[in-house]
Amino acid sequence: MSDHINELFDKDGKLIGALLSAEAWTAVKKQVLDSLGIVEKHAEPEKPEPLSDWETLKDYWDFDYPVDTDIACEHCGNSTQDWAKDNPRRFRLTSANLAGLVAFKCMKCQSKVVKKHFKDELTTECTPYRDSKITSKEGRYDR
């Protein structure tokens, strides 16, 4: 039919549905949901922080520097000396692993702060929050 719409038929040639490209769905989603009376569910509550993964990383810590607990957001200036002691949290742990990769979400601006613990150094990256997908990183299927 078009690059954005593929109609789906059953074995008898009866129309049973349609596949829309991401671009087409984004353009018509609100109208389709409204016309069908579908109410979008609110975002699910956040998963609990993976504190056991953080504890495992600390238990097996063999870097030449002490465990670091300070975090700073380059985008909004939010910072803390010990994220785990903050109440309420200024930064929320989203992942941690034995390889030394630890990620946090800034509770002020929602930026992602990633700490990469290497044997001899620690690097930090701060990525601003986006409320929509980056279309260049969208999955595509060849026909």
PDB file of C-alpha atoms in Angstrom:
ATOM      1  CA  MET A   1       0.000   0.000   0.000  1.00  0.00           C
ATOM      2  CA  SER A   2       2.760   2.453   0.998  1.00  0.00           C
ATOM      3  CA  ASP A   3       6.099   2.612   2.763  1.00  0.00           C
ATOM      4  CA  HIS A   4       4.255   3.375   5.989  1.00  0.00           C
ATOM      5  CA  ILE A   5       1.323   0.929   5.888  1.00  0.00           C
ATOM      6  CA  ASN A   6       1.283  -2.804   5.173  1.00  0.00           C
ATOM      7  CA  GLU A   7      -2.147  -4.432   5.126  1.00  0.00           C
ATOM      8  CA  LEU A   8      -2.380  -7.984   6.482  1.00  0.00           C
ATOM      9  CA  PHE A   9      -4.757 -10.558   4.980  1.00  0.00           C
ATOM     10  CA  ASP A  10      -5.728 -14.056   6.062  1.00  0.00           C
ATOM     11  CA  LYS A  11      -5.595 -17.088   3.746  1.00  0.00           C
ATOM     12  CA  ASP A  12      -9.036 -16.213   2.321  1.00  0.00           C
ATOM     13  CA  GLY A  13      -7.985 -12.665   1.428  1.00  0.00           C
ATOM     14  CA  LYS A  14      -9.902 -11.050   4.304  1.00  0.00           C
ATOM     15  CA  LEU A  15      -8.255  -7.948   5.762  1.00  0.00           C
ATOM     16  CA  ILE A  16      -7.257  -8.767   9.355  1.00  0.00           C
ATOM     17  CA  GLY A  17      -4.989  -5.875  10.272  1.00  0.00           C
ATOM     18  CA  ALA A  18      -2.292  -3.450   9.270  1.00  0.00           C
ATOM     19  CA  LEU A  19       1.317  -2.792  10.192  1.00  0.00           C
ATOM     20  CA  LEU A  20       2.361   0.836  10.518  1.00  0.00           C
ATOM     21  CA  SER A  21       5.875   2.225  10.401  1.00  0.00           C
ATOM     22  CA  ALA A  22       7.062   3.968  13.566  1.00  0.00           C
ATOM     23  CA  GLU A  23       6.698   7.319  11.816  1.00  0.00           C
ATOM     24  CA  ALA A  24       3.093   6.588  10.803  1.00  0.00           C
ATOM     25  CA  TRP A  25       2.172   5.248  14.255  1.00  0.00           C
ATOM     26  CA  THR A  26       3.625   8.332  15.931  1.00  0.00           C
ATOM     27  CA  ALA A  27       1.522  10.526  13.631  1.00  0.00           C
ATOM     28  CA  VAL A  28      -1.804   8.713  14.216  1.00  0.00           C
ATOM     29  CA  LYS A  29      -1.477   7.091  17.632  1.00  0.00           C
ATOM     30  CA  LYS A  30      -3.532   9.661  19.563  1.00  0.00           C
ATOM     31  CA  GLN A  31      -6.377   9.656  17.023  1.00  0.00           C
ATOM     32  CA  VAL A  32      -6.500   5.832  16.884  1.00  0.00           C
ATOM     33  CA  LEU A  33      -6.528   5.430  20.667  1.00  0.00           C
ATOM     34  CA  ASP A  34      -9.177   8.155  21.040  1.00  0.00           C
ATOM     35  CA  SER A  35     -11.430   6.701  18.324  1.00  0.00           C
ATOM     36  CA  LEU A  36     -11.248   3.223  19.890  1.00  0.00           C
ATOM     37  CA  GLY A  37     -11.759   4.564  23.428  1.00  0.00           C
ATOM     38  CA  ILE A  38      -8.431   3.178  24.622  1.00  0.00           C
ATOM     39  CA  VAL A  39      -6.854   4.934  27.591  1.00  0.00           C
ATOM     40  CA  GLU A  40      -3.079   4.626  27.783  1.00  0.00           C
ATOM     41  CA  LYS A  41      -1.784   3.169  31.013  1.00  0.00           C
ATOM     42  CA  HIS A  42       0.337   5.442  33.108  1.00  0.00           C
ATOM     43  CA  ALA A  43       4.015   4.680  33.338  1.00  0.00           C
ATOM     44  CA  GLU A  44       4.778   1.717  35.517  1.00  0.00           C
ATOM     45  CA  PRO A  45       6.385   2.455  38.863  1.00  0.00           C
ATOM     46  CA  GLU A  46      10.145   2.397  38.816  1.00  0.00           C
ATOM     47  CA  LYS A  47      11.870  -0.844  39.639  1.00  0.00           C
ATOM     48  CA  PRO A  48      13.678  -0.964  42.966  1.00  0.00           C
ATOM     49  CA  GLU A  49      17.297   0.083  42.969  1.00  0.00           C
ATOM     50  CA  PRO A  50      19.631  -2.897  42.383  1.00  0.00           C
ATOM     51  CA  LEU A  51      21.392  -2.387  45.711  1.00  0.00           C
ATOM     52  CA  SER A  52      22.484  -6.034  45.911  1.00  0.00           C
ATOM     53  CA  ASP A  53      24.428  -5.549  42.645  1.00  0.00           C
ATOM     54  CA  TRP A  54      26.111  -2.471  44.172  1.00  0.00           C
ATOM     55  CA  GLU A  55      27.009  -4.475  47.295  1.00  0.00           C
ATOM     56  CA  THR A  56      28.420  -7.287  45.142  1.00  0.00           C
ATOM     57  CA  LEU A  57      30.608  -4.802  43.268  1.00  0.00           C
ATOM     58  CA  LYS A  58      31.868  -3.395  46.589  1.00  0.00           C
ATOM     59  CA  ASP A  59      32.513  -6.919  47.970  1.00  0.00           C
ATOM     60  CA  TYR A  60      34.725  -7.777  44.997  1.00  0.00           C
ATOM     61  CA  TRP A  61      36.313  -4.308  44.699  1.00  0.00           C
ATOM     62  CA  ASP A  62      39.942  -4.688  43.622  1.00  0.00           C
ATOM     63  CA  PHE A  63      40.634  -1.304  42.062  1.00  0.00           C
ATOM     64  CA  ASP A  64      43.614   0.781  43.193  1.00  0.00           C
ATOM     65  CA  TYR A  65      41.323   3.533  44.503  1.00  0.00           C
ATOM     66  CA  PRO A  66      38.606   3.494  47.184  1.00  0.00           C
ATOM     67  CA  VAL A  67      34.925   2.960  46.447  1.00  0.00           C
ATOM     68  CA  ASP A  68      33.527   6.281  45.273  1.00  0.00           C
ATOM     69  CA  THR A  69      30.055   7.415  46.218  1.00  0.00           C
ATOM     70  CA  ASP A  70      30.088  10.992  44.950  1.00  0.00           C
ATOM     71  CA  ILE A  71      27.999  11.894  41.898  1.00  0.00           C
ATOM     72  CA  ALA A  72      27.505  15.120  39.980  1.00  0.00           C
ATOM     73  CA  CYS A  73      25.162  15.940  37.119  1.00  0.00           C
ATOM     74  CA  GLU A  74      26.745  18.123  34.437  1.00  0.00           C
ATOM     75  CA  HIS A  75      23.363  19.263  33.165  1.00  0.00           C
ATOM     76  CA  CYS A  76      21.577  20.646  36.228  1.00  0.00           C
ATOM     77  CA  GLY A  77      24.379  20.902  38.797  1.00  0.00           C
ATOM     78  CA  ASN A  78      22.836  18.374  41.189  1.00  0.00           C
ATOM     79  CA  SER A  79      25.535  16.668  43.269  1.00  0.00           C
ATOM     80  CA  THR A  80      26.135  14.593  46.362  1.00  0.00           C
ATOM     81  CA  GLN A  81      29.078  13.217  48.311  1.00  0.00           C
ATOM     82  CA  ASP A  82      27.326   9.916  49.099  1.00  0.00           C
ATOM     83  CA  TRP A  83      24.327   8.993  46.964  1.00  0.00           C
ATOM     84  CA  ALA A  84      23.340   6.063  49.218  1.00  0.00           C
ATOM     85  CA  LYS A  85      22.935   8.283  52.306  1.00  0.00           C
ATOM     86  CA  ASP A  86      20.719  10.896  50.655  1.00  0.00           C
ATOM     87  CA  ASN A  87      17.119  10.944  51.797  1.00  0.00           C
ATOM     88  CA  PRO A  88      15.343  11.684  49.583  1.00  0.00           C
ATOM     89  CA  ARG A  89      17.650  10.400  46.873  1.00  0.00           C
ATOM     90  CA  ARG A  90      19.333  12.968  44.629  1.00  0.00           C
ATOM     91  CA  PHE A  91      20.505  10.164  42.350  1.00  0.00           C
ATOM     92  CA  ARG A  92      18.879   6.772  41.891  1.00  0.00           C
ATOM     93  CA  LEU A  93      20.946   3.676  41.148  1.00  0.00           C
ATOM     94  CA  THR A  94      19.682   2.069  37.934  1.00  0.00           C
ATOM     95  CA  SER A  95      22.383  -0.568  37.362  1.00  0.00           C
ATOM     96  CA  ALA A  96      25.685  -1.880  38.673  1.00  0.00           C
ATOM     97  CA  ASN A  97      27.835  -4.819  37.652  1.00  0.00           C
ATOM     98  CA  LEU A  98      31.089  -6.568  38.499  1.00  0.00           C
ATOM     99  CA  ALA A  99      32.777  -5.053  35.454  1.00  0.00           C
ATOM    100  CA  GLY A 100      32.650  -1.696  37.248  1.00  0.00           C
ATOM    101  CA  LEU A 101      29.870  -0.102  35.215  1.00  0.00           C
ATOM    102  CA  VAL A 102      27.474   1.822  37.475  1.00  0.00           C
ATOM    103  CA  ALA A 103      24.567   3.973  36.253  1.00  0.00           C
ATOM    104  CA  PHE A 104      22.394   6.503  38.046  1.00  0.00           C
ATOM    105  CA  LYS A 105      19.417   8.676  37.195  1.00  0.00           C
ATOM    106  CA  CYS A 106      19.508  12.303  38.330  1.00  0.00           C
ATOM    107  CA  MET A 107      16.276  12.905  40.223  1.00  0.00           C
ATOM    108  CA  LYS A 108      16.346  16.625  39.422  1.00  0.00           C
ATOM    109  CA  CYS A 109      16.615  16.566  35.594  1.00  0.00           C
ATOM    110  CA  GLN A 110      16.387  12.808  34.804  1.00  0.00           C
ATOM    111  CA  SER A 111      19.842  12.763  33.131  1.00  0.00           C
ATOM    112  CA  LYS A 112      21.748   9.483  33.105  1.00  0.00           C
ATOM    113  CA  VAL A 113      25.095   9.497  34.907  1.00  0.00           C
ATOM    114  CA  VAL A 114      27.359   6.536  34.141  1.00  0.00           C
ATOM    115  CA  LYS A 115      30.516   5.796  36.109  1.00  0.00           C
ATOM    116  CA  LYS A 116      32.999   3.448  34.473  1.00  0.00           C
ATOM    117  CA  HIS A 117      35.476   2.007  36.959  1.00  0.00           C
ATOM    118  CA  PHE A 118      38.643   0.892  35.227  1.00  0.00           C
ATOM    119  CA  LYS A 119      41.676  -0.639  36.928  1.00  0.00           C
ATOM    120  CA  ASP A 120      43.650   2.634  36.913  1.00  0.00           C
ATOM    121  CA  GLU A 121      40.987   5.299  36.458  1.00  0.00           C
ATOM    122  CA  LEU A 122      37.369   6.276  36.800  1.00  0.00           C
ATOM    123  CA  THR A 123      35.461   8.003  34.004  1.00  0.00           C
ATOM    124  CA  THR A 124      32.041   9.618  34.217  1.00  0.00           C
ATOM    125  CA  GLU A 125      29.563  10.318  31.421  1.00  0.00           C
ATOM    126  CA  CYS A 126      26.398  12.368  31.754  1.00  0.00           C
ATOM    127  CA  THR A 127      23.673  12.073  29.112  1.00  0.00           C
ATOM    128  CA  PRO A 128      20.674  14.418  29.135  1.00  0.00           C
ATOM    129  CA  TYR A 129      17.199  12.929  29.438  1.00  0.00           C
ATOM    130  CA  ARG A 130      15.101  12.653  26.266  1.00  0.00           C
ATOM    131  CA  ASP A 131      11.374  12.112  26.448  1.00  0.00           C
ATOM    132  CA  SER A 132      11.234  10.796  22.886  1.00  0.00           C
ATOM    133  CA  LYS A 133      13.240   8.255  20.939  1.00  0.00           C
ATOM    134  CA  ILE A 134      16.125   9.269  18.721  1.00  0.00           C
ATOM    135  CA  THR A 135      14.787   8.190  15.342  1.00  0.00           C
ATOM    136  CA  SER A 136      18.248   7.428  13.987  1.00  0.00           C
ATOM    137  CA  LYS A 137      18.504   4.711  16.674  1.00  0.00           C
ATOM    138  CA  GLU A 138      15.138   3.197  15.826  1.00  0.00           C
ATOM    139  CA  GLY A 139      15.045  -0.480  14.825  1.00  0.00           C
ATOM    140  CA  ARG A 140      14.187  -1.144  11.200  1.00  0.00           C
ATOM    141  CA  TYR A 141      13.190  -4.290   9.364  1.00  0.00           C
ATOM    142  CA  ASP A 142      13.992  -4.954   5.723  1.00  0.00           C
ATOM    143  CA  ARG A 143      11.195  -6.288   3.602  1.00  0.00           C
TER     144      ARG A 143
END
